[in-house]
mmCIF file of C-alpha atoms in Angstrom:
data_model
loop_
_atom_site.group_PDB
_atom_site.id
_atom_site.type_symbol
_atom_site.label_atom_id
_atom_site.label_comp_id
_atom_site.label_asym_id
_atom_site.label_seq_id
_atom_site.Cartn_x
_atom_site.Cartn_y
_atom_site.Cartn_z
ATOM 1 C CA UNK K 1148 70.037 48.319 108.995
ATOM 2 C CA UNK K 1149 67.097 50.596 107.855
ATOM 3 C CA UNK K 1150 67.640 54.048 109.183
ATOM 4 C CA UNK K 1151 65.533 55.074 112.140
ATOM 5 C CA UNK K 1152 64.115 58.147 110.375
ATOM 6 C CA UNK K 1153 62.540 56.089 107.318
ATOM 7 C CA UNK K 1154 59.151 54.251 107.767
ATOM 8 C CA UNK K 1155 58.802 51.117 110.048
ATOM 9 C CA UNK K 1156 58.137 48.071 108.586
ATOM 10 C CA UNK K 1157 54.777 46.845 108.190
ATOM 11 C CA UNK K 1158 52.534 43.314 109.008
ATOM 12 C CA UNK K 1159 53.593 42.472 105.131
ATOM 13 C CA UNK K 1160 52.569 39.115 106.130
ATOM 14 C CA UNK K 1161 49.198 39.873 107.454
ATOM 15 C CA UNK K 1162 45.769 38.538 105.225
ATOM 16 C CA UNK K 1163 44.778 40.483 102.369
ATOM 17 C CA UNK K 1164 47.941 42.518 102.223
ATOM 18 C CA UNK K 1165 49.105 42.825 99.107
ATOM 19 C CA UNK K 1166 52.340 43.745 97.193
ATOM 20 C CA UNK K 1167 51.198 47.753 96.255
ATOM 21 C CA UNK K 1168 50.312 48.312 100.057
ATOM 22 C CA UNK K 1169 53.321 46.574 101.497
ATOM 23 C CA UNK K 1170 55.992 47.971 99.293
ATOM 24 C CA UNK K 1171 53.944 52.011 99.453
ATOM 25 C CA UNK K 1172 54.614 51.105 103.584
ATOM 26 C CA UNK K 1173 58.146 50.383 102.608
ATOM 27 C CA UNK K 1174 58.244 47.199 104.260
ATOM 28 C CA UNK K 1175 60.429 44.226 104.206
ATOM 29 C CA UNK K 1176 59.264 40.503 103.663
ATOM 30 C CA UNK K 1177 60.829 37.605 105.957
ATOM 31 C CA UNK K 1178 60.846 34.392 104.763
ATOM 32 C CA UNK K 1179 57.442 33.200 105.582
ATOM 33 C CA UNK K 1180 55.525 36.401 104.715
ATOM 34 C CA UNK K 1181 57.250 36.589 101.280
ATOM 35 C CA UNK K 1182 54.871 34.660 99.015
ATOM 36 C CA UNK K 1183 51.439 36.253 100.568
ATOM 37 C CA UNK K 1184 53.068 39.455 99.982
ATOM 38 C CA UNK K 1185 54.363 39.329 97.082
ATOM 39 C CA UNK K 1186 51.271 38.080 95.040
ATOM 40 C CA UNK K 1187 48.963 40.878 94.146
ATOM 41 C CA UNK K 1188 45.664 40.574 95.426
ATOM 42 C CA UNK K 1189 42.659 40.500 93.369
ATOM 43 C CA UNK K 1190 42.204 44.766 93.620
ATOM 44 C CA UNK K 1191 45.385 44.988 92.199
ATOM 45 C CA UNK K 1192 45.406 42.358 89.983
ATOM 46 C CA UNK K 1193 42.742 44.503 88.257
ATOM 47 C CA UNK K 1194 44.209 47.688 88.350
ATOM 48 C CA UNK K 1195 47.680 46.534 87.280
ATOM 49 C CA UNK K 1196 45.902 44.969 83.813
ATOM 50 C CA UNK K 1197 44.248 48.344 83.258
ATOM 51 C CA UNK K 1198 47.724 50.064 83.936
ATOM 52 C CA UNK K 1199 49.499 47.227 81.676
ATOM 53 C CA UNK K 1200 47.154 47.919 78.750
ATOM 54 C CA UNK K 1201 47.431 51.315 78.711
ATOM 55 C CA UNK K 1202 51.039 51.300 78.654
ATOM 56 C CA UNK K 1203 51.272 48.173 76.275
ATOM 57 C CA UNK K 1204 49.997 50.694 73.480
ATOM 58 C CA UNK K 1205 52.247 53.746 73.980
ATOM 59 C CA UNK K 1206 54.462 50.811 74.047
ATOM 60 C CA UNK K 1207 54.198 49.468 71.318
ATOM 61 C CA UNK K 1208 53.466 52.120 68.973
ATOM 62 C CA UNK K 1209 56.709 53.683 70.254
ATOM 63 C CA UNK K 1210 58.675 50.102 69.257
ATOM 64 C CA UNK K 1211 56.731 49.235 66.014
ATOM 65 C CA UNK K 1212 59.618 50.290 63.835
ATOM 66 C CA UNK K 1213 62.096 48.110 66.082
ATOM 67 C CA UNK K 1214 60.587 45.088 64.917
ATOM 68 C CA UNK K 1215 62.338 43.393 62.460
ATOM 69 C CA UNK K 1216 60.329 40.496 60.753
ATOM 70 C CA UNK K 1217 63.036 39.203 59.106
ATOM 71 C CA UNK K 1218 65.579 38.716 62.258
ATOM 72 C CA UNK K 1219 62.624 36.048 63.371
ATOM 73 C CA UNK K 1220 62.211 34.529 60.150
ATOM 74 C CA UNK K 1221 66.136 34.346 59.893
ATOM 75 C CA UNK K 1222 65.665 32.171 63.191
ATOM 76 C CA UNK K 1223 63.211 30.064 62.545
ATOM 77 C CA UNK K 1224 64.524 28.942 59.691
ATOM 78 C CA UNK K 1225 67.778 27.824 61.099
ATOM 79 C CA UNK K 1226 66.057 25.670 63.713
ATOM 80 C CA UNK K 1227 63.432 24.399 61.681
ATOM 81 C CA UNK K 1228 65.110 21.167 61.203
ATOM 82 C CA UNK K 1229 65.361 20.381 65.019
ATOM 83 C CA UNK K 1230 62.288 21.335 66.360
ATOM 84 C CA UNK K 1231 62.052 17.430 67.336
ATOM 85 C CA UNK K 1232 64.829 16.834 68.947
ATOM 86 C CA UNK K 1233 64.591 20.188 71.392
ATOM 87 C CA UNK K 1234 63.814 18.651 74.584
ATOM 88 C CA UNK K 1235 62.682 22.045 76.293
ATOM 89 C CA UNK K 1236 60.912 23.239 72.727
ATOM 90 C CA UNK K 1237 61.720 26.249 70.645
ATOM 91 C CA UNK K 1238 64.606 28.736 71.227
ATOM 92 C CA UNK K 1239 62.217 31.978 71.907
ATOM 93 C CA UNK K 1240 62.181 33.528 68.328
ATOM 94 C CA UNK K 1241 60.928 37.005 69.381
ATOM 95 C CA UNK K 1242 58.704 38.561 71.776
ATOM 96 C CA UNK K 1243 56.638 35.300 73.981
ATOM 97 C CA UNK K 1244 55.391 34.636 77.044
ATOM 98 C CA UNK K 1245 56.583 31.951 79.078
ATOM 99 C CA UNK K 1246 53.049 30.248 79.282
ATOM 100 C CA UNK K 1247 53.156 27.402 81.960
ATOM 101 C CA UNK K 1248 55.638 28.800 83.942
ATOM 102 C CA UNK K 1249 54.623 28.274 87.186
ATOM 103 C CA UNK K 1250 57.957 27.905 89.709
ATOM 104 C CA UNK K 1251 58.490 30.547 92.094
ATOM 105 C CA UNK K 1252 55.549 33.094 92.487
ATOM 106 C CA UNK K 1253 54.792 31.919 88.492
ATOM 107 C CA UNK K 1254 56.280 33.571 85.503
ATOM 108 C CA UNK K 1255 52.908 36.379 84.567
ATOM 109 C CA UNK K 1256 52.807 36.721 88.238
ATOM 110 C CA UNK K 1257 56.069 37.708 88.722
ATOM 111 C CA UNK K 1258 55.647 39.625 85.424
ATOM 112 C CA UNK K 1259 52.676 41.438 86.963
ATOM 113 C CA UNK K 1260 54.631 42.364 90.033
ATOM 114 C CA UNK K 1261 57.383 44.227 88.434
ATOM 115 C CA UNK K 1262 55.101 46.108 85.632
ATOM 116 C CA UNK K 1263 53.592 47.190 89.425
ATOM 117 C CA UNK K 1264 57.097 48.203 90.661
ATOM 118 C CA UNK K 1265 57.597 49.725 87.731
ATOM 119 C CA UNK K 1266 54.731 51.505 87.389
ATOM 120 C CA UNK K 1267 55.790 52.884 90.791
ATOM 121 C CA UNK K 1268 58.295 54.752 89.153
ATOM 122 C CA UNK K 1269 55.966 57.037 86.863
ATOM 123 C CA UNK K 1270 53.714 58.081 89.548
ATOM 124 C CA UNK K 1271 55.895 61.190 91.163
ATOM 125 C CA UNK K 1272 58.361 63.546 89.966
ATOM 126 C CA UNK K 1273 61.525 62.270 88.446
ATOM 127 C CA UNK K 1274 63.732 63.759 90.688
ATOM 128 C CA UNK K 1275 61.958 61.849 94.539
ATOM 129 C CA UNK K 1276 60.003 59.007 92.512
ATOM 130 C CA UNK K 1277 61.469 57.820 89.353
ATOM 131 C CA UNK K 1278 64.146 55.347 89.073
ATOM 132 C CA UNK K 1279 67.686 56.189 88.701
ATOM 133 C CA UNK K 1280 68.925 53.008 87.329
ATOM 134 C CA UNK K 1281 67.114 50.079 85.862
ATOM 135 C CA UNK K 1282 68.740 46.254 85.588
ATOM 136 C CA UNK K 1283 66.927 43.933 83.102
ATOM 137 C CA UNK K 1284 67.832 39.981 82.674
ATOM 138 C CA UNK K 1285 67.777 36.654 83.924
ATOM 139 C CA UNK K 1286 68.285 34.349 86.780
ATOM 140 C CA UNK K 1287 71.801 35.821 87.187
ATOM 141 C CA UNK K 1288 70.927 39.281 87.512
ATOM 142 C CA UNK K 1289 67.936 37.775 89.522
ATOM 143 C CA UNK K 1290 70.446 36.520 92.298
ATOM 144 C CA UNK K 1291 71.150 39.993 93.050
ATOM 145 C CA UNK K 1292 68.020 40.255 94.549
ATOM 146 C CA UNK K 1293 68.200 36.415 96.225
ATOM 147 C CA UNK K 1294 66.173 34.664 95.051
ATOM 148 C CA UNK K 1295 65.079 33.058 92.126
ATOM 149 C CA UNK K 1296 61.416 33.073 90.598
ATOM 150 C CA UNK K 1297 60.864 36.332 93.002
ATOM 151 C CA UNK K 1298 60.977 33.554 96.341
ATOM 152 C CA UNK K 1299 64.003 34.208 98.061
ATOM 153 C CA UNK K 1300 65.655 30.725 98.098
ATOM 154 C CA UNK K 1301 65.377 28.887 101.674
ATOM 155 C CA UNK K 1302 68.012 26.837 103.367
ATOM 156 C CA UNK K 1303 68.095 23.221 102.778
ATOM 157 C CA UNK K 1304 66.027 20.988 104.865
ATOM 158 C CA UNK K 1305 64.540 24.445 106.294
ATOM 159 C CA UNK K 1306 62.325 26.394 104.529
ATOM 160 C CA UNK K 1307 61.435 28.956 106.673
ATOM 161 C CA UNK K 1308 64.862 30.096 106.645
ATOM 162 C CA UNK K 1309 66.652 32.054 104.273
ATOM 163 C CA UNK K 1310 69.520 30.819 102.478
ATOM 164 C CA UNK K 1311 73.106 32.627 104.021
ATOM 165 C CA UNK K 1312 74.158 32.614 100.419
ATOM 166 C CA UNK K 1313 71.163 34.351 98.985
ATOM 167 C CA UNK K 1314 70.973 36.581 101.741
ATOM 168 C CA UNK K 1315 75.016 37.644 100.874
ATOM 169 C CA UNK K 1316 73.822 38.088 97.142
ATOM 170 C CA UNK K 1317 71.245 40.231 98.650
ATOM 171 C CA UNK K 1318 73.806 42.475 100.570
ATOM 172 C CA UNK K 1319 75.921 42.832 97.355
ATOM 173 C CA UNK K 1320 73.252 44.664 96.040
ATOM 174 C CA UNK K 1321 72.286 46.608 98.590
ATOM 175 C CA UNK K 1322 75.551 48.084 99.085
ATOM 176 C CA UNK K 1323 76.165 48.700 95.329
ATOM 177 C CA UNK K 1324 72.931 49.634 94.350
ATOM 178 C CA UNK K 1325 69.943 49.080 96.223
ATOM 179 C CA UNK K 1326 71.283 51.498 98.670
ATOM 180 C CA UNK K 1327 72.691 53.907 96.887
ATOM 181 C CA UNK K 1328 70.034 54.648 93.799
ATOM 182 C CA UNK K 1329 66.548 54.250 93.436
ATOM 183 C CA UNK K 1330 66.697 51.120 91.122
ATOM 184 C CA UNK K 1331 64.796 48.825 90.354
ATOM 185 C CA UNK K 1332 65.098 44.806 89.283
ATOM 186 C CA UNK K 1333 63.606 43.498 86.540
ATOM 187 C CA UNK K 1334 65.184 40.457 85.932
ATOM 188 C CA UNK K 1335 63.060 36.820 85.747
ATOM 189 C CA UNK K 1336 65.240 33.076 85.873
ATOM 190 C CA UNK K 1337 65.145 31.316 83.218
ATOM 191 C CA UNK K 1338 64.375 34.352 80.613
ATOM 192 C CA UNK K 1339 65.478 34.112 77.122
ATOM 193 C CA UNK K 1340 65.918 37.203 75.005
ATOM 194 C CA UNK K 1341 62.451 36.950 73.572
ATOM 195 C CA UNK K 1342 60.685 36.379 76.754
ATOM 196 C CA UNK K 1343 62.750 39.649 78.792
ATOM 197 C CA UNK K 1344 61.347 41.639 74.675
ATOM 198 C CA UNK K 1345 58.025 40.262 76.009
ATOM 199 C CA UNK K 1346 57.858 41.726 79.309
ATOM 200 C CA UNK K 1347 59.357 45.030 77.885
ATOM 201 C CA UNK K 1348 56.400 45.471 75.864
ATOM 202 C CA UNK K 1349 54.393 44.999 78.123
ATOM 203 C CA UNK K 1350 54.493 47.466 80.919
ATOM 204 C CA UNK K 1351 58.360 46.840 81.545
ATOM 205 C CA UNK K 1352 59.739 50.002 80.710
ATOM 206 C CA UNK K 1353 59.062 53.171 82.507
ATOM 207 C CA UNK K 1354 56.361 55.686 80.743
ATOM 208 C CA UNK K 1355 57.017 58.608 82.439
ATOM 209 C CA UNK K 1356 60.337 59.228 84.122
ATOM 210 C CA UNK K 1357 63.315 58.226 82.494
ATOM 211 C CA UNK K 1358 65.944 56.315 84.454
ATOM 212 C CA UNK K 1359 69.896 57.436 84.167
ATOM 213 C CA UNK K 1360 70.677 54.193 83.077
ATOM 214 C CA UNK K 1361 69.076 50.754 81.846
ATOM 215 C CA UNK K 1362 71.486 47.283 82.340
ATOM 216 C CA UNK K 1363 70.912 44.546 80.133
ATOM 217 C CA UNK K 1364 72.367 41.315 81.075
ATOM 218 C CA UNK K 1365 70.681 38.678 78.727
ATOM 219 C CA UNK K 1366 71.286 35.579 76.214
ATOM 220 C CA UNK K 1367 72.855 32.453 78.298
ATOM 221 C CA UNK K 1368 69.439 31.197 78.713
ATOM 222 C CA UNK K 1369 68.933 31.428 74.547
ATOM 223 C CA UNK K 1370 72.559 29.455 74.143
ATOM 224 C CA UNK K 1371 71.125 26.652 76.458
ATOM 225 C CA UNK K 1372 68.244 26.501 74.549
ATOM 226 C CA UNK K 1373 69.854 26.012 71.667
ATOM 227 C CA UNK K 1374 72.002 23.576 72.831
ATOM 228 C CA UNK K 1375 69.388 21.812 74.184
ATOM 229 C CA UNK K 1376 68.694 20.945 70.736
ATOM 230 C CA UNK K 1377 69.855 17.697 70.659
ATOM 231 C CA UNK K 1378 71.500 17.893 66.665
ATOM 232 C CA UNK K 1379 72.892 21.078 67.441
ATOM 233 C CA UNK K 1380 76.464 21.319 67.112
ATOM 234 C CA UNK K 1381 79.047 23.439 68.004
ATOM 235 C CA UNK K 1382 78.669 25.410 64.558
ATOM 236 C CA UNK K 1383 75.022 25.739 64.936
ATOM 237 C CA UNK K 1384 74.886 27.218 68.103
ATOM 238 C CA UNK K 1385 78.024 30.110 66.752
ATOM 239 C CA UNK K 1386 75.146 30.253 63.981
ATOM 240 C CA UNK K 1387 72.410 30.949 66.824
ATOM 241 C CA UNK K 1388 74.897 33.393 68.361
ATOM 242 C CA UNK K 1389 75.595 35.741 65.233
ATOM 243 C CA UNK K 1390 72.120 35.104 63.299
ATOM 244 C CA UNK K 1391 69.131 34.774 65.724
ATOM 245 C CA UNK K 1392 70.418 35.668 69.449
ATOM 246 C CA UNK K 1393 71.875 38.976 68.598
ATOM 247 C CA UNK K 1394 69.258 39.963 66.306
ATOM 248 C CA UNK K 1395 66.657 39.390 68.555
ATOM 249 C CA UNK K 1396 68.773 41.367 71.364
ATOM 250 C CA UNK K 1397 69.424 44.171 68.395
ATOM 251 C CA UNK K 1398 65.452 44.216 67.687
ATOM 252 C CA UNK K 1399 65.259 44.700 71.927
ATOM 253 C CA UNK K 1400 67.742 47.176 71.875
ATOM 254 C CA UNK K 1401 66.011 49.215 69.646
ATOM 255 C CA UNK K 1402 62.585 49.171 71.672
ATOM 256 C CA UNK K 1403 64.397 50.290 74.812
ATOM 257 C CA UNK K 1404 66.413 53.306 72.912
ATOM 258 C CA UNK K 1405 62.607 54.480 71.552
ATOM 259 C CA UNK K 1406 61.203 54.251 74.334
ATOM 260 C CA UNK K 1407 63.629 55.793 76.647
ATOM 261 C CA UNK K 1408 65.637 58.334 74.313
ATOM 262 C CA UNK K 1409 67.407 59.889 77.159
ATOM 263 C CA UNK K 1410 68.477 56.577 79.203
ATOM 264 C CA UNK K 1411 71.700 55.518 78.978
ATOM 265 C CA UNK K 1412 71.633 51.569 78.108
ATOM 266 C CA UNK K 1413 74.530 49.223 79.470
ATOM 267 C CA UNK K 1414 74.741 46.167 77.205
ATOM 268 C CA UNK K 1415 76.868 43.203 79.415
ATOM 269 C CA UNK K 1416 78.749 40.826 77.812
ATOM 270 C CA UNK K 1417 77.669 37.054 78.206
ATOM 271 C CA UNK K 1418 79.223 35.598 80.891
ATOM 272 C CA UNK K 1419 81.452 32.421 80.537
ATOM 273 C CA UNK K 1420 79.379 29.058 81.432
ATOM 274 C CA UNK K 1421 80.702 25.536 81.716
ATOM 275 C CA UNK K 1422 79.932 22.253 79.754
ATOM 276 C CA UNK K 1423 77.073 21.579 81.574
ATOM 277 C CA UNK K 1424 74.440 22.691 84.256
ATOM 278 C CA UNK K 1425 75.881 19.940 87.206
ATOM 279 C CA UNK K 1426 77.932 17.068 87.027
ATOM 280 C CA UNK K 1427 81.702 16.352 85.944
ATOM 281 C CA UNK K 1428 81.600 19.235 83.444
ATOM 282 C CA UNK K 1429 79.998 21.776 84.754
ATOM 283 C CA UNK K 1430 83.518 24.340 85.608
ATOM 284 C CA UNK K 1431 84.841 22.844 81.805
ATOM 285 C CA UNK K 1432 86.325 25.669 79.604
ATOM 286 C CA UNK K 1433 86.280 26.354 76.885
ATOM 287 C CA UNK K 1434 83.674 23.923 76.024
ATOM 288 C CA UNK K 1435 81.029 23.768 72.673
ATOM 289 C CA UNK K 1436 79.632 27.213 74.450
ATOM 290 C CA UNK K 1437 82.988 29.379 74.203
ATOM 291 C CA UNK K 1438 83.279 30.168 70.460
ATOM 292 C CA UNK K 1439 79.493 31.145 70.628
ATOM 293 C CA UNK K 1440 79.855 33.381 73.546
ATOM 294 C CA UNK K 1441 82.839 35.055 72.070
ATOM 295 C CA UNK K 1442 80.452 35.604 68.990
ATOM 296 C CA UNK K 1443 77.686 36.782 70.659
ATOM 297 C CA UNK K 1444 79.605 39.641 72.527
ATOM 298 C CA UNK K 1445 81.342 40.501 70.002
ATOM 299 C CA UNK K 1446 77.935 41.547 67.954
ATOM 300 C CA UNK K 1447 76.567 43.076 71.391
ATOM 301 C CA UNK K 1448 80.107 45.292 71.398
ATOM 302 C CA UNK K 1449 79.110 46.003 67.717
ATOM 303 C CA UNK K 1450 76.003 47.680 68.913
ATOM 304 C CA UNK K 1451 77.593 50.510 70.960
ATOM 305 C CA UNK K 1452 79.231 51.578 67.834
ATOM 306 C CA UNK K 1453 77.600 54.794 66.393
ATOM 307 C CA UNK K 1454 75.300 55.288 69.277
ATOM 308 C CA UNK K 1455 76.578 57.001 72.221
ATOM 309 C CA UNK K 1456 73.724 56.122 74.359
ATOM 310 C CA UNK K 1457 74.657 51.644 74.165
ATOM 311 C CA UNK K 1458 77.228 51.186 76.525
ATOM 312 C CA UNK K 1459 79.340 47.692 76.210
ATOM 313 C CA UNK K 1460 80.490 46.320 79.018
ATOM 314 C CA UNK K 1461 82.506 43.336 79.726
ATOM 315 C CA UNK K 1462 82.716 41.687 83.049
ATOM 316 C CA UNK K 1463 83.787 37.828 82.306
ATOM 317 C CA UNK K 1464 87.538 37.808 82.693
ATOM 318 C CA UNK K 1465 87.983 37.349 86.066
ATOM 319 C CA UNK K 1466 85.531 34.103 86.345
ATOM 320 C CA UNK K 1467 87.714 32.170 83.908
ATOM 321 C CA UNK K 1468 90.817 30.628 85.804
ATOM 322 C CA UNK K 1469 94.379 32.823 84.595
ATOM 323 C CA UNK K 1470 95.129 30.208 82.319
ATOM 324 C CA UNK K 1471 91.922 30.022 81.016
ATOM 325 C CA UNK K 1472 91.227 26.509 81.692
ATOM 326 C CA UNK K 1473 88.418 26.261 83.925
ATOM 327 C CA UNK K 1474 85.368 28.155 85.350
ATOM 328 C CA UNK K 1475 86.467 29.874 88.808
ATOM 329 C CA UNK K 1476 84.414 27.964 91.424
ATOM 330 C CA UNK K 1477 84.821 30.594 94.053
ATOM 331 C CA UNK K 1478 82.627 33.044 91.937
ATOM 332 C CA UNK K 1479 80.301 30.855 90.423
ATOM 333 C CA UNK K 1480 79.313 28.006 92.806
ATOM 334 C CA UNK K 1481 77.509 26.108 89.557
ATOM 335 C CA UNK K 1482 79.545 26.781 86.964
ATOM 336 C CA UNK K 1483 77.101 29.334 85.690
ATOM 337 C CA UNK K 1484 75.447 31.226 88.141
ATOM 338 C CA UNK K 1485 77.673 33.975 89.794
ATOM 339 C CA UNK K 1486 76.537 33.486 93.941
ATOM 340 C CA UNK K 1487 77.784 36.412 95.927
ATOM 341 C CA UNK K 1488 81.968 36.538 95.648
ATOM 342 C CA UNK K 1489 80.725 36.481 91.714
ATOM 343 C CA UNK K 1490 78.434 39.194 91.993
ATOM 344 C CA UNK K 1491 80.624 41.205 93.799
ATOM 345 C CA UNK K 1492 82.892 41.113 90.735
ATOM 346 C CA UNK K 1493 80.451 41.943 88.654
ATOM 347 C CA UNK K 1494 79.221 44.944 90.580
ATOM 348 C CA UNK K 1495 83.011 46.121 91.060
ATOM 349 C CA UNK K 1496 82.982 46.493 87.328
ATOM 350 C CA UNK K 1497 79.238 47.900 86.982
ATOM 351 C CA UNK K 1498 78.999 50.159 89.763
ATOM 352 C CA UNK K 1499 81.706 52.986 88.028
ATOM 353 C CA UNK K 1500 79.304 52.908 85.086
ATOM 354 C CA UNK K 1501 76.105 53.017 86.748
ATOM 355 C CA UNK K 1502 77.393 55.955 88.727
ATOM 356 C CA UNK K 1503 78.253 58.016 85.421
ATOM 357 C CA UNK K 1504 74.103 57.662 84.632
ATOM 358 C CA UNK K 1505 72.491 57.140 87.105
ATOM 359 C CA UNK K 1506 72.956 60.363 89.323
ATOM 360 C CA UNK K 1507 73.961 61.581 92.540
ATOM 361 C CA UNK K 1508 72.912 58.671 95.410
ATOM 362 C CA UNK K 1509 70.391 59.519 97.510
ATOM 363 C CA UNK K 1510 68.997 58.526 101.507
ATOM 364 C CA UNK K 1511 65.180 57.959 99.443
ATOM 365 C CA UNK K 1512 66.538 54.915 97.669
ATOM 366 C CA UNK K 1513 66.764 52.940 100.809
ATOM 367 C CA UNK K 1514 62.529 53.296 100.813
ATOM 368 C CA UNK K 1515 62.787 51.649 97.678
ATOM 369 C CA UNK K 1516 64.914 48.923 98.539
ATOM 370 C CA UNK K 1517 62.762 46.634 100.326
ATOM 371 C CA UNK K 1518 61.025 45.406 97.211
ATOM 372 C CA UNK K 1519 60.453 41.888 97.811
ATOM 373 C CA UNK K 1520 62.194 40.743 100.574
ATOM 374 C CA UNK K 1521 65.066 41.165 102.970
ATOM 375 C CA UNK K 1522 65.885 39.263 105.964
ATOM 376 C CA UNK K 1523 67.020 42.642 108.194
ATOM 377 C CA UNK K 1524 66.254 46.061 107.208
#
């Protein structure tokens, strides 16, 4: 429950409220007001792109010498030959937007609202305003805050009521982080490497105050793309793993540590996925993913080697049954994403790190919090 001595929540629901004035009134979002809140209104809309392309040059002057044309020639090259046989297109080769997006609140609108929240962070001293922790990724860093597309996933056959499940994801984070840091999530479904390299460009990363600590959980979603090449075998997507993905993460990496000298960055291993997304083999391991996986981390570990600021971390043992046959159901209800017994793993092994970077918790981060939605505050 929201402490008595921190701001009431506000009509976030209300006409013409938008997502700066509801989360500057620190208020929470139920189910039905989360969608009119959370897309920015026109007045913002405005102000954010004037904010985005101010910071999308100090941006990317500060990353220019992180880019490395020859990890995205490297790539396409190797999947030049299946380019018709991809049934969702392209593996993301470097920095793109995901340009028809338009589930949830809509990929650049979503996009849009955390440069905003973001932006948030720079606008008051480090020490009351700027964020102590960071967490970058993909849908499974996304269930942290539950939901998926920023719209907190309704019950089934309901939806004006919240999910129980995403609601417990919800409360893992709250009690790990959300409550005890200012943090912030910045993590979009669906994102590939290249499309989270996108978004850090581009008004992602704080300007001003440096955070304690950035997380980086990224680089299923660019294994499932490649597998979703329909000629790509097991070989080809170890290939992807060691040649293209990591590169692309490397050529990230390097962006982030320019930007944000003095922010410690934890780099998360890949998490174990099964056969398929549904049916009959979706808990299968090892499966055509493992070997890649396994490669993958292994050149994310390499990274934290020589620079004391890359932290490696890796969280995947426990959601692999003892005899390693298997994807634990109980943690991840799909077979790849972790719903809130998972996520409590992975916070049990996160939260001792965070803690070592972020700084000292604090009663302020509980303003902060109620970003998006909740369903009691």
């Amino acid at each position: 429950m929201r402490s008595t001595s921190l701001r009431a929540p506000a009509p976030c629901g209300s006409d013409g409220v938008g997502a700066a004035a509801c989360t500057a009134l620190g208020c929470c979002f139920d189910a039905t007001a989360a969608q009119r809140c959370a897309h920015p209104s026109d007045v913002e809309t405005r102000t954010l792109d004037e904010l985005i392309q101010q910071r999308k040059a100090a941006a990317s002057s500060a990353a220019a010498e992180g880019l490395a044309p020859s990890s995205l020639a490297i790539g396409e090259d190797l999947w030049a030959g299946y380019s018709d046989s991809c049934r969702y297109g392209m593996p993301a080769m470097g920095p793109e937007v995901r340009e028809g997006m338009t589930w949830g609140i809509g990929w650049r609108r979503y996009h849009d609202l955390l440069s905003m929240r973001i932006a948030a962070g720079d606008q008051g001293p480090a020490n009351t305003t700027g964020y102590q922790a960071v967490f970058y990724g993909d849908s499974i860093l996304e269930h942290f805050m539950g939901s998926s597309g920023g719209v907190p996933e309704m019950q089934s056959g309901n939806a004006s009521v919240v999910s129980p499940d995403m609601a417990a994801m919800r409360a893992v984070w709250n009690r790990h982080f959300g409550f005890r840091y200012r943090s912030a999530m910045a993590a979009i479904s669906g994102d590939q490497v290249g499309h989270l390299w996108w978004r850090m460009l581009h008004g992602e990363l704080p300007a001003v105050n440096q955070p304690g600590v950035v997380v980086v959980l990224i680089g299923t979603n660019d294994l499932g793309a490649a597998a979703d090449c329909e000629a790509a075998s097991e070989e080809d997507l170890v290939a992807a793993a060691n040649r293209t993905i990591a590169a692309r993460t490397r050529d990230m990496l390097a962006v982030v540590r320019r930007a944000l000298p003095d922010t410690h960055v934890v780099l998360m291993g890949v998490l174990p996925r099964g056969a398929s997304l549904g049916g009959r083999n979706a808990f299968t391991w090892p499966n055509r993913f493992t070997n890649a996986i396994a490669a993958l981390n292994a050149r994310y570990e390499s990274f934290a080697e020589g620079d004391p600021m890359i932290h490696y971390l890796y969280c995947s043992d426990r959601f692999v049954n003892p005899d390693g046959e298997g994807i634990v159901k109980a943690l991840m209800s799909d077979g790849l994403h972790p719903h809130a017994p998972g996520l409590e793993v992975i916070s049990d092994c996160l939260a001792p790190l965070v803690a070592k970077s972020a700084g000292s918790a604090s009663e302020q981060s509980r303003v902060v919090d109620c970003w998006g939605w909740c369903d009691r505050c």
